Amino acid sequence: SQINSEICDPTPASSFSSMQPVNTYQHTGQVDNIDERDTNDLLCASEYVSGMYEYFRLKEHSTSVRPYYMERQPHINEKMRSILTDWLVEVHLKFKLIPETLYLTINLIDRFLEKYEVPRPKLQLVGVTSLLIAAQYEEIYPPEIRDLVYICDRAYTKQEILIMEETILRTLKYQIKIPSAHAFLVRYLKAAHADRRMVQLACYILDGTLQSYKLLNYYPSQLAAAAVFIARRCIGRNTWSPTLLVHAGYCEEEVIPVARVVLQEKFNSSTDLNAVNKKYSSSRYGNVAETTLVIDF
């Protein structure tokens, strides 16, 4: 159904001190070769992967959006963006799409809204069309337009979606692909030697960042590093390691302030926006939404 936009503004995130004890082990311990086991697997492209992520770190600066664009949107606000994102998480889950599709969808919305004034009744149209574009790029079998019309309760026609698709693509000059936070997360979890629970916790935390307009202040690589840090702390692992330092490019002292803000934004989020919690409360995702997350660092 058409999205309800009567949600109160989220509480601003608290400020924190950046003074932290230094984790010396991250600088002195052994760095593992995380790509060694994949040397003979051509699909892993292990000889190129380090260069790829160096390029991703450069590219994220031009494909990320800072949280200022709402000032130029007279008809919509960050509350509506959060509600739209919450709905898209549900739609993404319903269609059983891959994680990259969801992250690309939200990025397309933000980049489009940064450049194009959108009336309130058309915001959901922008969201569902961005999902279509992302799915066509990432999925083998993207949803059909008639399914997207149905999921919007027929608020928009097939023709309106096609027109919006062209508008979005022209506005973004057909620049679609981005280095998403999820792409960085996959690499960092490998460097963290993550078990199943750590993977589920990190994905849960990172998915939660999509709804927060304020977290656009941080680059995708920073949010991914924060998600890994929080997940490692939740399961009692050493919070940062020499291998993570090398492959993430961030030391623990740089990650801690971001992790704090990520958790604070999660605690301040509206209880009405529960798509991520509902998703990760299922046994398929290890019921990790029931994990107690505490800011004790």
CSV table of C-alpha atoms in Angstrom, one decimal:
chain,number,residue,atom,x,y,z
A,1,SER,CA,0.0,0.0,0.0
A,2,GLN,CA,0.9,3.7,-0.3
A,3,ILE,CA,3.5,4.5,2.3
A,4,ASN,CA,2.4,6.3,5.5
A,5,SER,CA,4.7,9.2,6.3
A,6,GLU,CA,3.4,10.1,9.8
A,7,ILE,CA,6.4,8.9,11.8
A,8,CYS,CA,8.1,11.2,14.3
A,9,ASP,CA,11.7,12.3,13.7
A,10,PRO,CA,14.4,10.0,15.1
A,11,THR,CA,16.3,11.2,18.1
A,12,PRO,CA,19.7,12.7,17.1
A,13,ALA,CA,22.6,10.4,17.7
A,14,SER,CA,24.7,11.2,20.8
A,15,SER,CA,28.2,12.5,20.5
A,16,PHE,CA,31.1,10.4,21.9
A,17,SER,CA,34.6,10.8,23.0
A,18,SER,CA,37.2,9.5,20.5
A,19,MET,CA,39.8,8.8,23.3
A,20,GLN,CA,40.3,5.0,23.3
A,21,PRO,CA,42.9,2.6,24.6
A,22,VAL,CA,45.1,1.4,21.8
A,23,ASN,CA,44.9,-2.3,20.7
A,24,THR,CA,48.6,-3.0,20.2
A,25,TYR,CA,48.0,-6.5,18.9
A,26,GLN,CA,46.5,-5.2,15.7
A,27,HIS,CA,49.9,-3.7,14.8
A,28,THR,CA,52.2,-6.5,16.0
A,29,GLY,CA,50.4,-9.7,15.3
A,30,GLN,CA,50.6,-12.0,12.3
A,31,VAL,CA,48.7,-11.1,9.1
A,32,ASP,CA,47.0,-14.1,7.5
A,33,ASN,CA,46.9,-14.6,3.8
A,34,ILE,CA,43.2,-14.9,3.4
A,35,ASP,CA,43.3,-15.5,-0.3
A,36,GLU,CA,45.8,-18.4,-0.3
A,37,ARG,CA,43.1,-21.1,-0.2
A,38,ASP,CA,41.4,-19.6,-3.3
A,39,THR,CA,44.5,-19.5,-5.5
A,40,ASN,CA,43.3,-22.2,-7.8
A,41,ASP,CA,39.7,-21.1,-7.9
A,42,LEU,CA,39.4,-18.9,-11.0
A,43,LEU,CA,36.1,-17.5,-9.9
A,44,CYS,CA,37.7,-15.9,-6.8
A,45,ALA,CA,40.2,-13.9,-8.9
A,46,SER,CA,42.5,-14.0,-5.9
A,47,GLU,CA,45.4,-12.3,-7.8
A,48,TYR,CA,43.2,-9.3,-8.6
A,49,VAL,CA,41.1,-9.0,-5.5
A,50,SER,CA,43.4,-6.7,-3.5
A,51,GLY,CA,43.5,-4.3,-6.4
A,52,MET,CA,39.8,-4.5,-6.8
A,53,TYR,CA,39.2,-3.4,-3.2
A,54,GLU,CA,41.7,-0.6,-3.5
A,55,TYR,CA,39.7,0.7,-6.4
A,56,PHE,CA,36.5,0.3,-4.5
A,57,ARG,CA,37.9,2.5,-1.7
A,58,LEU,CA,38.6,5.2,-4.3
A,59,LYS,CA,35.3,4.8,-6.1
A,60,GLU,CA,33.1,5.0,-2.9
A,61,HIS,CA,34.0,8.6,-2.6
A,62,SER,CA,32.2,9.5,-5.8
A,63,THR,CA,29.2,7.1,-5.5
A,64,SER,CA,28.3,7.9,-1.9
A,65,VAL,CA,25.8,10.6,-0.9
A,66,ARG,CA,26.2,13.0,2.0
A,67,PRO,CA,23.1,13.6,4.2
A,68,TYR,CA,22.4,17.2,3.0
A,69,TYR,CA,20.1,16.6,0.0
A,70,MET,CA,16.9,16.6,2.0
A,71,GLU,CA,17.4,20.3,2.5
A,72,ARG,CA,16.7,20.7,-1.2
A,73,GLN,CA,13.6,18.4,-1.2
A,74,PRO,CA,10.6,20.6,-0.3
A,75,HIS,CA,8.0,17.7,-0.3
A,76,ILE,CA,9.8,14.8,1.4
A,77,ASN,CA,12.0,14.3,4.4
A,78,GLU,CA,14.2,11.8,6.1
A,79,LYS,CA,11.3,10.2,7.9
A,80,MET,CA,9.8,9.3,4.6
A,81,ARG,CA,13.1,7.9,3.4
A,82,SER,CA,13.3,5.6,6.4
A,83,ILE,CA,9.8,4.3,5.9
A,84,LEU,CA,10.5,3.7,2.2
A,85,THR,CA,13.6,1.8,3.1
A,86,ASP,CA,11.8,-0.3,5.7
A,87,TRP,CA,9.2,-1.2,3.0
A,88,LEU,CA,11.9,-2.1,0.5
A,89,VAL,CA,13.6,-4.4,3.0
A,90,GLU,CA,10.3,-6.3,3.1
A,91,VAL,CA,9.8,-6.3,-0.6
A,92,HIS,CA,13.4,-7.4,-1.2
A,93,LEU,CA,12.9,-10.4,1.2
A,94,LYS,CA,9.6,-11.3,-0.4
A,95,PHE,CA,11.2,-11.6,-3.8
A,96,LYS,CA,14.2,-13.5,-2.4
A,97,LEU,CA,16.7,-11.1,-4.0
A,98,ILE,CA,20.4,-11.1,-3.2
A,99,PRO,CA,21.9,-8.6,-0.7
A,100,GLU,CA,23.7,-6.5,-3.4
A,101,THR,CA,20.3,-5.7,-5.0
A,102,LEU,CA,19.0,-4.1,-1.7
A,103,TYR,CA,22.1,-2.0,-1.2
A,104,LEU,CA,22.2,-0.8,-4.8
A,105,THR,CA,18.5,0.1,-4.6
A,106,ILE,CA,19.0,2.4,-1.6
A,107,ASN,CA,22.0,4.0,-3.2
A,108,LEU,CA,20.1,4.7,-6.4
A,109,ILE,CA,17.3,6.3,-4.4
A,110,ASP,CA,19.8,8.6,-2.5
A,111,ARG,CA,21.7,9.6,-5.6
A,112,PHE,CA,18.5,10.3,-7.5
A,113,LEU,CA,17.0,12.4,-4.7
A,114,GLU,CA,20.3,14.3,-4.5
A,115,LYS,CA,19.7,15.5,-8.0
A,116,TYR,CA,16.0,15.5,-8.6
A,117,GLU,CA,13.0,17.0,-6.8
A,118,VAL,CA,10.4,14.4,-6.0
A,119,PRO,CA,6.8,15.1,-4.9
A,120,ARG,CA,5.6,13.1,-1.9
A,121,PRO,CA,3.2,10.8,-3.8
A,122,LYS,CA,6.0,9.7,-6.2
A,123,LEU,CA,8.5,8.7,-3.6
A,124,GLN,CA,7.3,5.1,-3.5
A,125,LEU,CA,7.5,5.1,-7.3
A,126,VAL,CA,11.1,6.1,-7.1
A,127,GLY,CA,11.8,3.3,-4.6
A,128,VAL,CA,10.1,0.5,-6.5
A,129,THR,CA,11.7,1.7,-9.8
A,130,SER,CA,15.1,1.8,-8.2
A,131,LEU,CA,14.5,-1.8,-7.0
A,132,LEU,CA,13.7,-2.7,-10.6
A,133,ILE,CA,16.9,-1.1,-12.0
A,134,ALA,CA,19.1,-2.7,-9.2
A,135,ALA,CA,17.5,-6.2,-9.8
A,136,GLN,CA,18.0,-6.0,-13.6
A,137,TYR,CA,21.7,-5.2,-12.9
A,138,GLU,CA,22.3,-7.8,-10.1
A,139,GLU,CA,19.8,-10.6,-10.5
A,140,ILE,CA,19.6,-13.5,-12.9
A,141,TYR,CA,15.8,-13.4,-12.7
A,142,PRO,CA,14.6,-9.9,-11.7
A,143,PRO,CA,11.0,-9.3,-10.7
A,144,GLU,CA,8.6,-8.6,-13.5
A,145,ILE,CA,7.0,-5.1,-13.7
A,146,ARG,CA,3.5,-6.5,-13.1
A,147,ASP,CA,4.7,-7.9,-9.8
A,148,LEU,CA,6.0,-4.5,-8.8
A,149,VAL,CA,2.7,-2.9,-9.8
A,150,TYR,CA,1.0,-5.4,-7.6
A,151,ILE,CA,3.3,-4.9,-4.6
A,152,CYS,CA,2.5,-1.2,-4.7
A,153,ASP,CA,-1.2,-2.0,-4.5
A,154,ARG,CA,-1.6,-0.7,-8.0
A,155,ALA,CA,-0.8,2.8,-6.9
A,156,TYR,CA,1.3,3.1,-10.1
A,157,THR,CA,0.9,1.7,-13.6
A,158,LYS,CA,3.5,-0.2,-15.6
A,159,GLN,CA,3.9,2.9,-17.9
A,160,GLU,CA,4.7,5.1,-14.9
A,161,ILE,CA,7.4,2.7,-13.7
A,162,LEU,CA,8.9,2.6,-17.2
A,163,ILE,CA,8.9,6.4,-17.4
A,164,MET,CA,10.5,6.7,-13.9
A,165,GLU,CA,13.1,4.1,-14.9
A,166,GLU,CA,14.2,6.3,-17.8
A,167,THR,CA,14.2,9.4,-15.6
A,168,ILE,CA,16.4,7.8,-13.0
A,169,LEU,CA,18.8,6.4,-15.5
A,170,ARG,CA,19.1,9.7,-17.4
A,171,THR,CA,19.5,11.7,-14.2
A,172,LEU,CA,22.3,9.4,-13.0
A,173,LYS,CA,23.8,9.3,-16.5
A,174,TYR,CA,23.5,5.5,-16.5
A,175,GLN,CA,26.1,5.2,-13.8
A,176,ILE,CA,24.7,2.3,-11.9
A,177,LYS,CA,27.3,0.1,-10.2
A,178,ILE,CA,28.7,1.1,-6.9
A,179,PRO,CA,31.1,-0.4,-4.3
A,180,SER,CA,28.4,-1.1,-1.7
A,181,ALA,CA,28.8,-1.6,2.1
A,182,HIS,CA,27.8,-5.3,1.5
A,183,ALA,CA,30.7,-5.7,-0.9
A,184,PHE,CA,33.1,-4.4,1.7
A,185,LEU,CA,31.5,-6.6,4.4
A,186,VAL,CA,32.1,-9.8,2.4
A,187,ARG,CA,35.8,-9.0,2.3
A,188,TYR,CA,36.1,-7.9,5.9
A,189,LEU,CA,34.2,-11.0,7.2
A,190,LYS,CA,36.7,-13.2,5.3
A,191,ALA,CA,39.6,-11.2,6.9
A,192,ALA,CA,37.8,-11.8,10.3
A,193,HIS,CA,37.7,-15.5,9.8
A,194,ALA,CA,34.0,-15.2,10.5
A,195,ASP,CA,31.8,-18.1,11.6
A,196,ARG,CA,28.1,-18.4,10.7
A,197,ARG,CA,26.9,-16.4,13.7
A,198,MET,CA,29.3,-13.6,13.1
A,199,VAL,CA,28.2,-13.3,9.5
A,200,GLN,CA,24.5,-13.2,10.5
A,201,LEU,CA,25.2,-10.6,13.2
A,202,ALA,CA,27.3,-8.4,10.9
A,203,CYS,CA,24.6,-8.6,8.1
A,204,TYR,CA,21.9,-7.7,10.6
A,205,ILE,CA,23.8,-4.7,11.9
A,206,LEU,CA,24.7,-3.5,8.4
A,207,ASP,CA,21.2,-3.9,7.0
A,208,GLY,CA,20.0,-1.7,9.9
A,209,THR,CA,22.2,1.1,8.7
A,210,LEU,CA,20.2,1.5,5.5
A,211,GLN,CA,17.3,3.2,7.2
A,212,SER,CA,19.4,5.9,8.8
A,213,TYR,CA,19.8,9.1,6.8
A,214,LYS,CA,22.4,10.4,9.3
A,215,LEU,CA,24.7,7.4,8.6
A,216,LEU,CA,25.2,8.7,5.1
A,217,ASN,CA,27.9,10.7,6.8
A,218,TYR,CA,30.0,7.6,6.6
A,219,TYR,CA,31.4,5.7,3.6
A,220,PRO,CA,30.3,2.1,2.9
A,221,SER,CA,33.7,0.7,3.9
A,222,GLN,CA,33.4,2.4,7.3
A,223,LEU,CA,29.9,1.0,8.0
A,224,ALA,CA,31.1,-2.4,7.0
A,225,ALA,CA,34.0,-2.2,9.3
A,226,ALA,CA,31.8,-1.1,12.1
A,227,ALA,CA,29.4,-4.0,11.6
A,228,VAL,CA,32.3,-6.5,11.8
A,229,PHE,CA,33.6,-4.8,14.9
A,230,ILE,CA,30.2,-5.0,16.7
A,231,ALA,CA,29.6,-8.6,15.6
A,232,ARG,CA,33.0,-9.7,16.8
A,233,ARG,CA,32.5,-8.0,20.2
A,234,CYS,CA,29.0,-9.6,20.5
A,235,ILE,CA,30.4,-13.1,20.2
A,236,GLY,CA,33.4,-12.5,22.4
A,237,ARG,CA,36.1,-12.4,19.7
A,238,ASN,CA,39.1,-10.0,19.8
A,239,THR,CA,37.5,-6.9,18.4
A,240,TRP,CA,40.2,-6.1,15.7
A,241,SER,CA,43.1,-8.1,14.3
A,242,PRO,CA,46.2,-7.5,12.2
A,243,THR,CA,44.5,-9.2,9.3
A,244,LEU,CA,41.5,-6.8,9.5
A,245,LEU,CA,43.8,-3.8,9.9
A,246,VAL,CA,45.5,-4.7,6.6
A,247,HIS,CA,42.5,-5.7,4.5
A,248,ALA,CA,40.0,-3.1,5.9
A,249,GLY,CA,42.5,-0.3,6.0
A,250,TYR,CA,41.1,0.9,9.3
A,251,CYS,CA,42.6,0.6,12.8
A,252,GLU,CA,40.4,-0.2,15.7
A,253,GLU,CA,40.6,3.4,17.0
A,254,GLU,CA,39.1,4.6,13.7
A,255,VAL,CA,36.3,2.0,13.7
A,256,ILE,CA,35.1,2.5,17.3
A,257,PRO,CA,33.5,6.0,16.9
A,258,VAL,CA,31.6,4.7,13.8
A,259,ALA,CA,30.4,1.6,15.6
A,260,ARG,CA,29.1,3.7,18.5
A,261,VAL,CA,27.1,5.9,16.1
A,262,VAL,CA,25.7,2.8,14.3
A,263,LEU,CA,24.5,1.3,17.5
A,264,GLN,CA,23.1,4.7,18.7
A,265,GLU,CA,21.1,5.1,15.5
A,266,LYS,CA,19.8,1.6,15.9
A,267,PHE,CA,18.7,2.3,19.5
A,268,ASN,CA,17.0,5.5,18.4
A,269,SER,CA,15.2,4.1,15.4
A,270,SER,CA,11.4,4.0,15.4
A,271,THR,CA,9.9,0.8,16.7
A,272,ASP,CA,7.4,1.0,13.8
A,273,LEU,CA,10.2,0.4,11.3
A,274,ASN,CA,10.9,-3.2,12.1
A,275,ALA,CA,11.5,-4.9,8.8
A,276,VAL,CA,15.1,-5.6,9.5
A,277,ASN,CA,14.4,-6.9,13.0
A,278,LYS,CA,11.6,-9.1,11.7
A,279,LYS,CA,13.9,-10.5,9.0
A,280,TYR,CA,16.6,-11.4,11.4
A,281,SER,CA,14.3,-12.8,14.0
A,282,SER,CA,13.7,-15.8,11.9
A,283,SER,CA,15.6,-19.1,12.3
A,284,ARG,CA,16.9,-18.7,8.7
A,285,TYR,CA,19.0,-15.8,10.0
A,286,GLY,CA,19.9,-17.4,13.3
A,287,ASN,CA,17.4,-15.3,15.3
A,288,VAL,CA,20.3,-12.7,15.7
A,289,ALA,CA,17.8,-9.8,16.1
A,290,GLU,CA,17.3,-11.2,19.6
A,291,THR,CA,20.9,-10.5,20.5
A,292,THR,CA,21.5,-7.8,23.1
A,293,LEU,CA,23.7,-5.1,21.6
A,294,VAL,CA,25.4,-2.9,24.2
A,295,ILE,CA,27.7,0.1,23.7
A,296,ASP,CA,30.4,-1.0,26.1
A,297,PHE,CA,33.4,0.3,24.2
